[in-house]
Amino acid sequence: MQRRVACMWFPRLASDRALRLRPLDGPFALTIRESNTNRIHCLNHAAEREGLHAGMPLADARSFCPEVLSAEADPEGDTRFLHALRRWATRYCPWVGLEGKDGLVLDVTGSTHLWGGEAGMLTDMRQRLLRTGLSVRLGIGDTRGAAWALARHSEGRAAPGAPLAALTFLPASSLRIPAETAMALQQLGLHTIGDLAKAPRAPLTRRFGPELLLRLDQALGQQPEQITPLEEPPHYGVRISLPDPIGLTADVMALTERLLRRLCETLKTHETGARSLCLTLRRVDGGSQQVELRLAAAMRDPSRILPLFERGVGEVDAGFGIDQMRIEATQVEPLPVQQLSHSAAVQTGQIEDLITRVGTRIGLENIQRFVPADSHIPERAFHSVPAAWSSPESGWSAPRPRPLRLFPPEPIAGSGTEPPRSFRWRRIAMETDRAIGPERIAPEWWLEDEAWRSGLRDYWHVQTRQGRRLWLFHTPQNPGWFVHGEFA
Amino acid sequence: MRRSGDMFGVMSRNLSTSFPLRPARVHEAYGSAAPVLAAVACGQVEGSLFWITENWLPERLNPLGLSTFLDPARLLTARTGSQIDSLAIAEETLRDGSLGLVVLETTRPLNLREGRRLQLAAKAGGTPGLCIIPEGMGSNAAETRWKAEPLPSLESRDSTLMRWNLKKNKSGTLGAWDVRWDAETRRLHVVSPAGE
């Protein structure tokens, strides 16, 4: 079967996308910051008619056409949009690749008859894209090179089997060659592809290197060229539709288990684990309810995930019944298979399940663990981090005895650099029995910290006659006494 | 001083009959050294630990201070919005059975139903629990109730002399002990009470 390749070129992809989000009349340009100048990145037809062109500094464009409206370009968003278009284009054929930053290439061999021939397919493409507000140039030919040349330079169709016929009168620059090469060819008098095909090959190779003739041969089908379709990202969603609505918690859980088993199969083949799941229950009256589950660790074991849904499913209002269920892993993480050994702890994972269960009630962020931090400031010598996103760390060392509990500094009456002989703290009269200190701690000036504005601190370990052992500090630069913690 | 003479007889009783907290039961502690008692209890069990507090309390555990009692990496803390949440989590964690000890700080009295539910959960999971309660807000369901107060000590700097007073014991006798934590060997020493 004769290979047929179609090429879509979106000459105004970026501005069309911006105008789709916020339509407006009149000249419009997207700008991008390049070497300290805002330059026009992409512009609409009205702006082009005003004499503006891509690459022009925005200031110049304003002087040509004061009413031009502009916005910042978002190249990453454009790339995402092109990927979405690529996915959409798989409706025409399964073999769709990207062509540069603003085009798609489709291997439509054997699928054109579904649209009543090539002309019908091109019409369908054009109509659908125009309806979404995208300007497109289409080309179809025997090779990728021919389709590209036609899309860029003379929209249309090359008859199958005779690639040169359609390309003869196209300029040499339509061969996907650098602009300098095209310019040099023009100076040699080789204006069109037809000229180039007739010219002797050896001198051309000697002058321009092998690339020029490779491109020519690719366009004429004498050299093969691949189209690389992108891999579809794995889809972690499963659904089930029921002939009759259900309403019992046990039934919903049973179906959830069936869905989870299918989902976990997918997770297993991709060696990933779900980090958060969303169960959507569609009711017969059209309403839908969602049960979200955030897991403390990536997992793909249905028997472990299922009990974690119990609390959420129990709260669902089934109304007149549920007739459709869908479960999706909204966040996945790589989870490679691991070698099991009989010496490893069997109960690993039980804590994570517990954290998840508790986390559904108070929020996963509120279950924390301590990790050591590198600071001599008492309250910054450790971090409290959510346990679900951290692992236990060792390396705890207190250079000097530290209190068991810390609280925000509580002022007490006192003067001088020695701890007061007697003081009142939390309405209790205390007498200092013994004081050990001072331990001077300087603020970390490189970090802004409201609590350490008062400057240096001299810490004292104070043993009171009443028994309590307190951690007092004195701020010599800003005289005052405070209680900061209590020892064991 | 503060000690009454009749306590000396009780003090000779062995602490080990009641102190490593009886498993699968919920205990209570109050007094200003109650967190120390909890830390000591944490240090004496295996496995992960869960410490539940309400998020509005200004006091924070300091893992560096805690590191003389246990490895802070074993500890998980939960910060809840209300005591209802705290109790629900305590029940869930006690029932789970994978933890070594669950410490719960309460701010209002537990009624009999709440205390009983915690006991049932502890029994189901085989995990001991310890509630740090404000003084006088104990629950009748508690297995033991301890009053822990620091004592002034005359010797070294890092002394942790405390008086642990067993105020309630459902299966055993009461008692009072003067104890000291040895950070080097991570052991609890019962010391003889200082004479007047």
CSV table of N, CA and C in Angstrom, one decimal, chain A residues 347 350-351 354-355 357-358 361-362 366-370 378 381-382 384 387 392-394 396-408 410 425-426 433-434 436-437 439 461 463-469 486-488, chain B residues 2 32 35-36 39 48 50-51 53 58-67 69 71-73 75-80 84-85 88-89 92-93 96-99 105 132 150-162:
chain,number,residue,atom,x,y,z
A,347,GLN,N,5.8,-6.4,59.3
A,347,GLN,CA,4.7,-5.5,59.5
A,347,GLN,C,4.9,-4.2,58.9
A,350,GLN,N,2.2,-1.2,58.1
A,350,GLN,CA,1.1,-1.1,59.0
A,350,GLN,C,1.0,0.3,59.5
A,351,ILE,N,2.1,0.9,59.8
A,351,ILE,CA,2.2,2.3,60.3
A,351,ILE,C,1.6,3.2,59.2
A,354,LEU,N,-2.0,3.1,59.2
A,354,LEU,CA,-2.6,3.8,60.3
A,354,LEU,C,-2.5,5.3,60.1
A,355,ILE,N,-1.4,5.8,59.6
A,355,ILE,CA,-1.3,7.2,59.3
A,355,ILE,C,-2.4,7.7,58.3
A,357,ARG,N,-5.3,6.2,57.8
A,357,ARG,CA,-6.6,6.2,58.4
A,357,ARG,C,-6.8,7.4,59.3
A,358,VAL,N,-5.8,7.7,60.1
A,358,VAL,CA,-5.9,8.8,61.0
A,358,VAL,C,-5.9,10.1,60.2
A,361,ARG,N,-9.1,11.7,59.0
A,361,ARG,CA,-9.9,12.4,60.0
A,361,ARG,C,-9.3,13.8,60.3
A,362,ILE,N,-8.0,13.9,60.5
A,362,ILE,CA,-7.5,15.2,60.9
A,362,ILE,C,-6.6,15.8,59.8
A,366,ASN,N,-1.2,16.8,59.5
A,366,ASN,CA,-1.1,17.0,61.0
A,366,ASN,C,-0.5,15.9,61.7
A,367,ILE,N,-0.1,14.8,61.0
A,367,ILE,CA,0.6,13.8,61.6
A,367,ILE,C,2.1,14.0,61.2
A,368,GLN,N,2.9,14.3,62.2
A,368,GLN,CA,4.2,14.7,61.9
A,368,GLN,C,5.2,13.9,62.6
A,369,ARG,N,6.4,14.0,62.1
A,369,ARG,CA,7.6,13.4,62.8
A,369,ARG,C,8.7,14.5,62.9
A,370,PHE,N,9.6,14.2,63.8
A,370,PHE,CA,10.7,15.2,64.0
A,370,PHE,C,11.9,14.7,63.1
A,378,PRO,N,17.4,26.9,69.6
A,378,PRO,CA,16.6,25.7,70.2
A,378,PRO,C,15.4,25.4,69.4
A,381,ALA,N,16.3,23.7,65.9
A,381,ALA,CA,17.2,22.6,65.8
A,381,ALA,C,16.5,21.3,65.3
A,382,PHE,N,15.2,21.4,65.1
A,382,PHE,CA,14.5,20.3,64.5
A,382,PHE,C,13.4,20.8,63.7
A,384,SER,N,9.4,19.8,62.3
A,384,SER,CA,8.2,18.9,62.4
A,384,SER,C,7.7,18.8,60.9
A,387,ALA,N,4.6,13.2,58.4
A,387,ALA,CA,5.1,11.9,58.4
A,387,ALA,C,4.9,11.2,57.0
A,392,PRO,N,12.0,8.5,58.7
A,392,PRO,CA,12.7,8.8,60.0
A,392,PRO,C,14.2,9.0,59.8
A,393,GLU,N,14.7,10.0,60.5
A,393,GLU,CA,16.1,10.3,60.3
A,393,GLU,C,16.8,10.2,61.7
A,394,SER,N,18.0,9.7,61.7
A,394,SER,CA,18.7,9.6,63.0
A,394,SER,C,19.7,10.8,63.0
A,396,TRP,N,20.4,12.5,66.2
A,396,TRP,CA,20.0,13.5,67.2
A,396,TRP,C,21.1,13.7,68.2
A,397,SER,N,21.5,14.9,68.4
A,397,SER,CA,22.5,15.1,69.4
A,397,SER,C,22.3,16.4,70.0
A,398,ALA,N,22.2,16.5,71.3
A,398,ALA,CA,22.0,17.7,72.0
A,398,ALA,C,23.4,18.1,72.6
A,399,PRO,N,24.0,19.2,72.2
A,399,PRO,CA,25.3,19.6,72.7
A,399,PRO,C,25.3,19.8,74.2
A,400,ARG,N,24.2,20.3,74.7
A,400,ARG,CA,24.0,20.6,76.1
A,400,ARG,C,22.6,20.1,76.5
A,401,PRO,N,22.3,19.9,77.7
A,401,PRO,CA,21.0,19.4,78.1
A,401,PRO,C,19.9,20.4,77.6
A,402,ARG,N,18.9,19.9,77.0
A,402,ARG,CA,17.9,20.7,76.5
A,402,ARG,C,16.6,20.3,77.1
A,403,PRO,N,15.7,21.3,77.3
A,403,PRO,CA,14.4,21.0,78.0
A,403,PRO,C,13.5,20.1,77.2
A,404,LEU,N,12.7,19.4,77.9
A,404,LEU,CA,11.8,18.4,77.3
A,404,LEU,C,10.7,19.2,76.5
A,405,ARG,N,10.3,20.3,77.1
A,405,ARG,CA,9.2,21.0,76.4
A,405,ARG,C,9.6,22.5,76.2
A,406,LEU,N,9.2,23.0,75.1
A,406,LEU,CA,9.5,24.4,74.8
A,406,LEU,C,8.1,25.1,74.7
A,407,PHE,N,8.1,26.3,75.0
A,407,PHE,CA,6.9,27.1,74.8
A,407,PHE,C,7.3,28.5,74.3
A,408,PRO,N,6.5,29.3,73.8
A,408,PRO,CA,6.8,30.7,73.4
A,408,PRO,C,7.3,31.4,74.7
A,410,GLU,N,7.9,33.3,77.9
A,410,GLU,CA,6.9,33.9,78.8
A,410,GLU,C,7.7,34.8,79.7
A,425,TRP,N,6.0,32.7,88.1
A,425,TRP,CA,5.8,32.2,86.7
A,425,TRP,C,4.5,31.4,86.7
A,426,ARG,N,3.6,31.8,85.8
A,426,ARG,CA,2.3,31.1,85.7
A,426,ARG,C,1.6,31.2,87.0
A,433,ASP,N,16.9,28.0,93.4
A,433,ASP,CA,17.8,27.2,94.3
A,433,ASP,C,19.2,27.2,93.7
A,434,ARG,N,19.3,26.9,92.5
A,434,ARG,CA,20.6,26.8,91.9
A,434,ARG,C,20.4,27.2,90.4
A,436,ILE,N,22.5,27.2,86.6
A,436,ILE,CA,23.7,26.9,85.9
A,436,ILE,C,23.6,27.6,84.6
A,437,GLY,N,24.7,28.3,84.3
A,437,GLY,CA,24.7,29.1,83.1
A,437,GLY,C,25.8,30.1,83.2
A,439,GLU,N,24.5,30.1,79.1
A,439,GLU,CA,24.9,29.6,77.8
A,439,GLU,C,24.4,30.6,76.8
A,461,HIS,N,19.9,27.3,83.3
A,461,HIS,CA,19.2,26.1,83.7
A,461,HIS,C,18.9,26.4,85.2
A,463,GLN,N,17.2,25.6,88.7
A,463,GLN,CA,16.5,24.6,89.6
A,463,GLN,C,15.8,25.4,90.7
A,464,THR,N,14.5,25.2,90.8
A,464,THR,CA,13.8,26.0,91.8
A,464,THR,C,13.6,25.2,93.1
A,465,ARG,N,13.4,25.9,94.2
A,465,ARG,CA,13.2,25.2,95.4
A,465,ARG,C,11.9,24.4,95.4
A,466,GLN,N,11.0,24.8,94.5
A,466,GLN,CA,9.7,24.1,94.4
A,466,GLN,C,9.8,22.8,93.6
A,467,GLY,N,11.0,22.6,93.0
A,467,GLY,CA,11.2,21.4,92.3
A,467,GLY,C,11.3,21.5,90.8
A,468,ARG,N,10.6,22.5,90.2
A,468,ARG,CA,10.5,22.6,88.8
A,468,ARG,C,11.9,23.1,88.3
A,469,ARG,N,12.3,22.5,87.1
A,469,ARG,CA,13.5,22.9,86.5
A,469,ARG,C,13.2,23.6,85.2
A,486,GLU,N,10.8,23.8,79.9
A,486,GLU,CA,10.9,23.1,81.2
A,486,GLU,C,11.6,21.8,81.0
A,487,PHE,N,12.6,21.6,81.9
A,487,PHE,CA,13.4,20.3,81.8
A,487,PHE,C,12.6,19.1,82.4
A,488,ALA,N,13.2,18.0,82.1
A,488,ALA,CA,12.7,16.8,82.7
A,488,ALA,C,12.9,16.8,84.2
B,2,ARG,N,7.4,17.7,102.7
B,2,ARG,CA,6.1,17.4,102.2
B,2,ARG,C,5.6,16.0,102.5
B,32,SER,N,3.3,18.3,87.2
B,32,SER,CA,4.1,19.0,86.2
B,32,SER,C,5.2,18.1,85.6
B,35,PRO,N,4.7,14.8,81.7
B,35,PRO,CA,5.4,14.6,80.4
B,35,PRO,C,6.6,13.7,80.5
B,36,VAL,N,7.4,13.9,81.6
B,36,VAL,CA,8.6,13.1,81.8
B,36,VAL,C,8.2,11.7,82.0
B,39,ALA,N,7.5,10.3,78.8
B,39,ALA,CA,8.7,10.1,78.0
B,39,ALA,C,9.5,8.8,78.5
B,48,SER,N,6.9,1.9,67.4
B,48,SER,CA,6.7,3.4,67.1
B,48,SER,C,5.7,3.9,68.2
B,50,PHE,N,3.1,7.2,69.4
B,50,PHE,CA,2.2,8.2,68.9
B,50,PHE,C,1.9,9.2,70.0
B,51,TRP,N,2.1,10.5,69.8
B,51,TRP,CA,1.8,11.5,70.8
B,51,TRP,C,0.8,12.4,70.3
B,53,THR,N,-1.6,15.6,70.6
B,53,THR,CA,-1.9,16.9,71.3
B,53,THR,C,-2.9,17.7,70.5
B,58,PRO,N,0.2,25.8,73.7
B,58,PRO,CA,1.5,26.5,73.3
B,58,PRO,C,2.7,25.6,73.5
B,59,GLU,N,2.6,24.6,74.4
B,59,GLU,CA,3.8,23.8,74.7
B,59,GLU,C,4.1,22.8,73.5
B,60,ARG,N,5.3,22.7,73.2
B,60,ARG,CA,5.8,21.8,72.1
B,60,ARG,C,6.8,20.9,72.7
B,61,LEU,N,6.7,19.7,72.2
B,61,LEU,CA,7.7,18.7,72.6
B,61,LEU,C,9.0,19.1,71.9
B,62,ASN,N,10.1,19.0,72.7
B,62,ASN,CA,11.4,19.3,72.1
B,62,ASN,C,12.1,18.0,71.8
B,63,PRO,N,12.3,17.5,70.6
B,63,PRO,CA,12.9,16.2,70.4
B,63,PRO,C,14.3,16.1,70.9
B,64,LEU,N,15.0,17.3,71.0
B,64,LEU,CA,16.4,17.2,71.6
B,64,LEU,C,16.4,16.9,73.1
B,65,GLY,N,15.4,17.4,73.8
B,65,GLY,CA,15.2,17.1,75.1
B,65,GLY,C,14.7,15.6,75.3
B,66,LEU,N,13.9,15.2,74.3
B,66,LEU,CA,13.4,13.9,74.3
B,66,LEU,C,14.4,12.8,74.1
B,67,SER,N,15.5,13.2,73.4
B,67,SER,CA,16.5,12.2,72.9
B,67,SER,C,17.2,11.6,74.1
B,69,PHE,N,15.7,10.2,76.4
B,69,PHE,CA,14.8,9.2,76.9
B,69,PHE,C,14.6,8.1,75.8
B,71,ASP,N,14.7,7.4,71.1
B,71,ASP,CA,15.1,7.9,69.8
B,71,ASP,C,13.9,8.7,69.2
B,72,PRO,N,14.1,10.0,69.0
B,72,PRO,CA,12.9,10.8,68.5
B,72,PRO,C,12.4,10.3,67.2
B,73,ALA,N,13.2,9.6,66.4
B,73,ALA,CA,12.7,9.1,65.1
B,73,ALA,C,11.6,8.1,65.3
B,75,LEU,N,9.1,8.5,67.1
B,75,LEU,CA,7.9,9.2,67.6
B,75,LEU,C,7.1,9.9,66.4
B,76,LEU,N,5.8,9.7,66.4
B,76,LEU,CA,4.9,10.4,65.5
B,76,LEU,C,4.0,11.3,66.4
B,77,THR,N,3.9,12.5,65.9
B,77,THR,CA,3.0,13.4,66.7
B,77,THR,C,1.8,13.7,65.8
B,78,ALA,N,0.6,13.8,66.5
B,78,ALA,CA,-0.6,14.2,65.8
B,78,ALA,C,-1.1,15.5,66.5
B,79,ARG,N,-1.5,16.4,65.7
B,79,ARG,CA,-2.0,17.7,66.2
B,79,ARG,C,-3.4,17.8,65.8
B,80,THR,N,-4.3,17.8,66.7
B,80,THR,CA,-5.7,17.8,66.4
B,80,THR,C,-6.4,19.1,66.7
B,84,ILE,N,-12.3,15.9,70.8
B,84,ILE,CA,-13.1,14.9,70.1
B,84,ILE,C,-12.2,14.2,69.1
B,85,ASP,N,-11.5,15.0,68.3
B,85,ASP,CA,-10.6,14.4,67.3
B,85,ASP,C,-9.5,13.6,68.0
B,88,ALA,N,-10.8,10.3,69.1
B,88,ALA,CA,-11.0,9.4,68.0
B,88,ALA,C,-9.7,8.8,67.5
B,89,ILE,N,-8.7,9.7,67.4
B,89,ILE,CA,-7.4,9.2,66.9
B,89,ILE,C,-6.8,8.2,67.9
B,92,GLU,N,-8.4,5.0,67.5
B,92,GLU,CA,-7.9,4.3,66.3
B,92,GLU,C,-6.5,3.7,66.4
B,93,THR,N,-5.6,4.5,67.0
B,93,THR,CA,-4.2,4.1,67.1
B,93,THR,C,-4.1,3.0,68.1
B,96,ASP,N,-5.2,-0.2,66.6
B,96,ASP,CA,-4.4,-0.7,65.5
B,96,ASP,C,-3.4,-1.8,65.9
B,97,GLY,N,-2.8,-1.6,67.1
B,97,GLY,CA,-2.0,-2.7,67.6
B,97,GLY,C,-0.5,-2.7,67.0
B,98,SER,N,-0.2,-1.7,66.2
B,98,SER,CA,1.2,-1.7,65.6
B,98,SER,C,2.1,-0.8,66.4
B,99,LEU,N,1.5,-0.1,67.4
B,99,LEU,CA,2.4,0.9,68.1
B,99,LEU,C,2.8,0.4,69.4
B,105,GLU,N,-2.8,13.8,75.2
B,105,GLU,CA,-2.9,14.9,76.2
B,105,GLU,C,-4.3,15.4,76.1
B,132,ILE,N,-2.2,12.2,79.5
B,132,ILE,CA,-1.7,13.2,80.4
B,132,ILE,C,-2.9,14.2,80.7
B,150,PRO,N,8.2,17.1,90.1
B,150,PRO,CA,9.7,17.2,90.2
B,150,PRO,C,10.1,17.5,91.6
B,151,LEU,N,11.2,17.0,92.1
B,151,LEU,CA,11.7,17.3,93.4
B,151,LEU,C,13.0,18.1,93.2
B,152,PRO,N,13.3,19.0,94.1
B,152,PRO,CA,14.6,19.7,94.0
B,152,PRO,C,15.7,18.7,94.4
B,153,SER,N,16.7,18.7,93.7
B,153,SER,CA,17.8,17.8,94.0
B,153,SER,C,19.0,18.7,94.3
B,154,LEU,N,19.9,18.1,95.1
B,154,LEU,CA,21.0,18.9,95.6
B,154,LEU,C,22.3,18.5,94.8
B,155,GLU,N,22.3,17.5,94.0
B,155,GLU,CA,23.5,17.0,93.5
B,155,GLU,C,23.8,17.7,92.1
B,156,SER,N,23.7,16.9,91.1
B,156,SER,CA,24.3,17.3,89.8
B,156,SER,C,23.4,18.1,89.0
B,157,ARG,N,23.8,18.6,87.9
B,157,ARG,CA,23.1,19.6,87.1
B,157,ARG,C,22.0,18.9,86.4
B,158,ASP,N,22.2,17.8,85.8
B,158,ASP,CA,21.1,17.2,84.9
B,158,ASP,C,20.2,16.3,85.7
B,159,SER,N,20.2,16.5,87.0
B,159,SER,CA,19.4,15.5,87.8
B,159,SER,C,17.9,15.6,87.4
B,160,THR,N,17.3,14.5,87.4
B,160,THR,CA,15.9,14.5,87.0
B,160,THR,C,15.1,13.9,88.2
B,161,LEU,N,15.4,14.3,89.4
B,161,LEU,CA,14.7,13.7,90.5
B,161,LEU,C,13.2,14.0,90.5
B,162,MET,N,12.4,13.0,90.6
B,162,MET,CA,10.9,13.2,90.6
B,162,MET,C,10.3,12.3,91.7
